[in-house]
């Protein structure tokens, strides 16, 4: 059975730098034999968590009226998720954060009910892809914490990062070429 890799694009620019890196990771995974799929969060209707606390009782989300069900359906099916977001105000984009907050039901399952989703089976992997305008490496730190918490909640192993900083640089080209190469390799390693 080919491995399944889900790419979640959190950038509102569907063909920007973050999308380019995500597509390249997915292409690397596809060439390594995986089935890949990209979902664009900006095109989906994903309501913010309303903290109704209903998931405290049964670890499922009570909100059934938006597109989040498409992501819930895939989280326990795929072998890896590549979460790709631009850095907005030092964190992930709001499209990405809304999706993450709606995974509170998995946090309840993992850390309140203490259930391990993948006992005895291969634990899926989570890769973080991000782009930032600033050249400062620390610009990724807050988002890294958010994304690590997301992958821990859904009980995925944090498998690393593909980062491209200083996208504001008019001379970005050679660094982007390098980042694209890193992205292709990361996709291959993810399924390897
Ligand atoms: C609303 C907004 C907030 C941003 N905040 C930051 C920031 O805090 N730090 C930073 O380095 N870049 C910031 N940027 C720049 C983006 O991270 C950068 O342009 C990135 O490459 C966008 O990714 P994209 O190519 O997928 O659109 C911000 C951009 C926008 C539109």
Tab-separated table of C-alpha atoms and ligand atoms in Angstrom:
chain	number	residue	atom	x	y	z
A	1	UNK	CA	0.000	0.000	0.000
A	2	UNK	CA	1.443	3.394	-0.938
A	3	UNK	CA	1.881	5.826	1.932
A	4	UNK	CA	-0.543	8.738	2.047
A	5	UNK	CA	0.743	12.264	2.550
A	6	UNK	CA	-1.584	15.198	3.159
A	7	UNK	CA	-0.394	18.744	2.533
A	8	UNK	CA	-2.278	21.518	4.311
A	9	UNK	CA	-1.597	24.950	2.827
A	10	UNK	CA	-2.195	27.722	5.338
A	11	UNK	CA	-1.152	30.579	3.072
A	12	UNK	CA	-3.856	32.719	1.463
A	13	UNK	CA	-1.518	33.014	-1.544
A	14	UNK	CA	-2.142	29.744	-3.311
A	15	UNK	CA	0.977	30.085	-5.482
A	16	UNK	CA	3.309	31.947	-3.155
A	17	UNK	CA	6.562	30.870	-1.547
A	18	UNK	CA	4.875	28.680	1.071
A	19	UNK	CA	2.840	26.928	-1.626
A	20	UNK	CA	5.978	26.383	-3.746
A	21	UNK	CA	7.770	24.705	-0.848
A	22	UNK	CA	4.737	22.600	0.062
A	23	UNK	CA	4.234	21.479	-3.554
A	24	UNK	CA	7.898	20.499	-3.745
A	25	UNK	CA	7.719	18.445	-0.521
A	26	UNK	CA	4.653	16.695	-1.926
A	27	UNK	CA	6.401	16.111	-5.248
A	28	UNK	CA	9.385	14.553	-3.412
A	29	UNK	CA	6.997	12.282	-1.504
A	30	UNK	CA	5.149	11.359	-4.713
A	31	UNK	CA	8.381	10.453	-6.483
A	32	UNK	CA	9.232	8.266	-3.480
A	33	UNK	CA	6.002	6.328	-4.059
A	34	UNK	CA	3.443	8.119	-1.876
A	35	UNK	CA	-0.093	9.192	-2.717
A	36	UNK	CA	-0.243	12.920	-2.086
A	37	UNK	CA	-3.028	15.444	-1.689
A	38	UNK	CA	-3.036	19.193	-1.023
A	39	UNK	CA	-5.881	20.981	0.725
A	40	UNK	CA	-5.941	24.790	0.670
A	41	UNK	CA	-7.222	26.030	4.027
A	42	UNK	CA	-7.948	29.475	2.555
A	43	UNK	CA	-10.502	27.945	0.184
A	44	UNK	CA	-12.191	25.940	2.925
A	45	UNK	CA	-14.764	27.095	5.399
A	46	UNK	CA	-13.227	26.451	8.820
A	47	UNK	CA	-14.900	28.171	11.744
A	48	UNK	CA	-12.871	29.114	14.798
A	49	UNK	CA	-13.221	26.964	17.912
A	50	UNK	CA	-16.027	28.358	20.093
A	51	UNK	CA	-14.772	26.602	23.233
A	52	UNK	CA	-18.122	24.906	23.806
A	53	UNK	CA	-16.157	22.215	25.695
A	54	UNK	CA	-18.346	19.455	24.277
A	55	UNK	CA	-15.226	17.611	23.145
A	56	UNK	CA	-14.286	17.225	26.839
A	57	UNK	CA	-16.927	14.488	27.039
A	58	UNK	CA	-16.280	12.442	23.903
A	59	UNK	CA	-13.205	13.832	22.140
A	60	UNK	CA	-15.170	14.755	19.044
A	61	UNK	CA	-15.945	18.213	17.695
A	62	UNK	CA	-19.594	19.255	18.011
A	63	UNK	CA	-19.334	21.683	15.084
A	64	UNK	CA	-20.448	19.707	12.028
A	65	UNK	CA	-21.453	22.489	9.670
A	66	UNK	CA	-18.170	23.493	8.040
A	67	UNK	CA	-15.362	21.853	6.024
A	68	UNK	CA	-13.332	20.703	9.019
A	69	UNK	CA	-14.841	17.219	8.606
A	70	UNK	CA	-12.634	16.802	5.513
A	71	UNK	CA	-9.543	17.228	7.665
A	72	UNK	CA	-10.832	15.090	10.549
A	73	UNK	CA	-11.501	12.307	8.029
A	74	UNK	CA	-7.893	12.376	6.858
A	75	UNK	CA	-5.970	12.851	10.137
A	76	UNK	CA	-6.363	9.219	11.198
A	77	UNK	CA	-5.929	7.885	7.634
A	78	UNK	CA	-2.738	9.417	6.340
A	79	UNK	CA	0.861	8.501	7.113
A	80	UNK	CA	2.127	12.072	7.159
A	81	UNK	CA	0.899	15.647	7.223
A	82	UNK	CA	2.879	18.556	5.837
A	83	UNK	CA	1.584	21.722	7.477
A	84	UNK	CA	2.675	24.804	5.539
A	85	UNK	CA	2.141	28.340	6.779
A	86	UNK	CA	3.586	31.783	6.232
A	87	UNK	CA	4.673	33.611	9.378
A	88	UNK	CA	2.074	36.267	10.169
A	89	UNK	CA	2.792	38.453	13.195
A	90	UNK	CA	5.297	35.934	14.531
A	91	UNK	CA	2.901	32.999	14.373
A	92	UNK	CA	1.096	30.819	11.854
A	93	UNK	CA	-1.557	32.387	9.602
A	94	UNK	CA	-5.099	32.695	10.931
A	95	UNK	CA	-6.275	30.089	8.404
A	96	UNK	CA	-3.768	27.647	9.890
A	97	UNK	CA	-4.543	28.563	13.496
A	98	UNK	CA	-8.306	28.138	13.046
A	99	UNK	CA	-7.699	24.591	11.773
A	100	UNK	CA	-5.302	23.840	14.644
A	101	UNK	CA	-7.704	25.130	17.307
A	102	UNK	CA	-10.395	22.830	15.938
A	103	UNK	CA	-8.108	19.933	16.844
A	104	UNK	CA	-8.763	20.502	20.550
A	105	UNK	CA	-10.829	17.288	20.374
A	106	UNK	CA	-7.611	15.346	19.655
A	107	UNK	CA	-5.864	17.154	22.528
A	108	UNK	CA	-8.639	15.891	24.840
A	109	UNK	CA	-8.241	12.361	23.490
A	110	UNK	CA	-4.454	12.387	23.882
A	111	UNK	CA	-3.855	14.356	27.075
A	112	UNK	CA	-7.107	14.090	29.085
A	113	UNK	CA	-8.251	10.602	28.095
A	114	UNK	CA	-4.593	9.554	27.725
A	115	UNK	CA	-5.312	7.535	24.587
A	116	UNK	CA	-2.538	6.776	22.139
A	117	UNK	CA	-3.949	6.725	18.614
A	118	UNK	CA	-1.141	4.649	17.098
A	119	UNK	CA	-0.178	2.054	19.710
A	120	UNK	CA	1.321	-0.956	17.946
A	121	UNK	CA	1.268	0.803	14.578
A	122	UNK	CA	3.614	3.197	12.826
A	123	UNK	CA	3.050	6.670	14.196
A	124	UNK	CA	2.376	9.207	11.428
A	125	UNK	CA	4.833	12.032	10.870
A	126	UNK	CA	4.319	15.776	10.811
A	127	UNK	CA	6.518	18.151	8.846
A	128	UNK	CA	6.376	21.930	9.218
A	129	UNK	CA	6.951	24.206	6.217
A	130	UNK	CA	7.138	27.956	6.749
A	131	UNK	CA	8.178	31.192	5.056
A	132	UNK	CA	8.890	34.541	6.684
A	133	UNK	CA	9.749	37.965	5.352
A	134	UNK	CA	12.350	38.672	8.024
A	135	UNK	CA	15.948	37.425	7.880
A	136	UNK	CA	16.022	36.741	11.658
A	137	UNK	CA	16.035	32.984	12.404
A	138	UNK	CA	14.081	33.546	15.650
A	139	UNK	CA	11.080	34.621	13.563
A	140	UNK	CA	10.049	30.943	13.298
A	141	UNK	CA	10.241	30.158	17.033
A	142	UNK	CA	6.676	30.991	18.177
A	143	UNK	CA	5.094	29.197	15.191
A	144	UNK	CA	7.336	26.199	15.803
A	145	UNK	CA	5.847	25.855	19.316
A	146	UNK	CA	2.303	26.105	17.929
A	147	UNK	CA	2.927	23.484	15.264
A	148	UNK	CA	4.726	21.115	17.650
A	149	UNK	CA	1.702	21.346	19.980
A	150	UNK	CA	-0.600	20.583	17.038
A	151	UNK	CA	1.322	17.471	15.998
A	152	UNK	CA	1.556	16.308	19.646
A	153	UNK	CA	-2.226	16.705	20.037
A	154	UNK	CA	-2.989	14.597	16.977
A	155	UNK	CA	-0.318	12.110	18.151
A	156	UNK	CA	2.041	12.562	15.203
A	157	UNK	CA	5.833	12.460	15.457
A	158	UNK	CA	7.412	15.856	14.719
A	159	UNK	CA	9.584	15.045	11.719
A	160	UNK	CA	11.268	18.394	11.135
A	161	UNK	CA	10.990	21.616	9.236
A	162	UNK	CA	11.550	23.223	5.871
A	163	UNK	CA	11.984	26.959	6.450
A	164	UNK	CA	12.636	29.860	4.116
A	165	UNK	CA	13.378	33.184	5.782
A	166	UNK	CA	13.869	36.672	4.357
A	167	UNK	CA	11.381	36.281	1.526
A	168	UNK	CA	11.381	40.100	1.378
A	169	UNK	CA	14.922	39.880	-0.020
A	170	UNK	CA	14.958	41.080	-3.652
A	171	UNK	CA	17.882	38.704	-4.173
A	172	UNK	CA	16.032	35.687	-2.790
A	173	UNK	CA	16.473	33.449	-5.849
A	174	UNK	CA	19.552	31.382	-4.912
A	175	UNK	CA	18.265	30.782	-1.364
A	176	UNK	CA	14.880	29.764	-2.725
A	177	UNK	CA	16.516	27.269	-5.094
A	178	UNK	CA	18.354	25.821	-2.087
A	179	UNK	CA	15.146	25.681	-0.023
A	180	UNK	CA	13.316	23.946	-2.894
A	181	UNK	CA	16.034	21.286	-3.011
A	182	UNK	CA	15.699	20.821	0.766
A	183	UNK	CA	11.930	20.535	0.376
A	184	UNK	CA	12.216	17.803	-2.272
A	185	UNK	CA	14.567	15.808	-0.054
A	186	UNK	CA	12.325	16.303	2.999
A	187	UNK	CA	9.390	14.884	1.029
A	188	UNK	CA	11.421	11.829	0.062
A	189	UNK	CA	12.678	11.279	3.624
A	190	UNK	CA	9.155	11.686	4.990
A	191	UNK	CA	8.005	8.523	3.242
A	192	UNK	CA	11.348	6.729	3.102
B	1	LIG	C1	-0.374	39.862	7.810
B	1	LIG	C2	1.074	39.580	7.613
B	1	LIG	C3	1.883	39.445	8.719
B	1	LIG	C4	3.232	39.143	8.566
B	1	LIG	N1	4.009	39.009	9.680
B	1	LIG	C5	5.313	38.672	9.551
B	1	LIG	C6	6.128	38.504	10.713
B	1	LIG	O1	5.709	38.631	11.853
B	1	LIG	N2	7.439	38.179	10.522
B	1	LIG	C7	7.962	38.017	9.259
B	1	LIG	O2	9.146	37.704	9.149
B	1	LIG	N3	7.204	38.152	8.146
B	1	LIG	C8	5.892	38.477	8.265
B	1	LIG	N4	5.108	38.616	7.131
B	1	LIG	C9	5.689	38.315	5.792
B	1	LIG	C10	5.374	36.889	5.328
B	1	LIG	O3	5.715	35.930	6.301
B	1	LIG	C11	6.152	36.576	4.046
B	1	LIG	O4	5.831	37.508	3.045
B	1	LIG	C12	5.908	35.163	3.546
B	1	LIG	O5	6.849	34.859	2.542
B	1	LIG	C13	4.520	34.993	2.963
B	1	LIG	O6	4.362	33.697	2.454
B	1	LIG	P1	3.669	33.402	1.014
B	1	LIG	O7	4.753	33.548	0.008
B	1	LIG	O8	3.157	32.036	1.135
B	1	LIG	O9	2.590	34.406	0.836
B	1	LIG	C14	3.782	38.961	7.261
B	1	LIG	C15	2.935	39.107	6.148
B	1	LIG	C16	1.610	39.414	6.318
B	1	LIG	C17	0.727	39.568	5.097
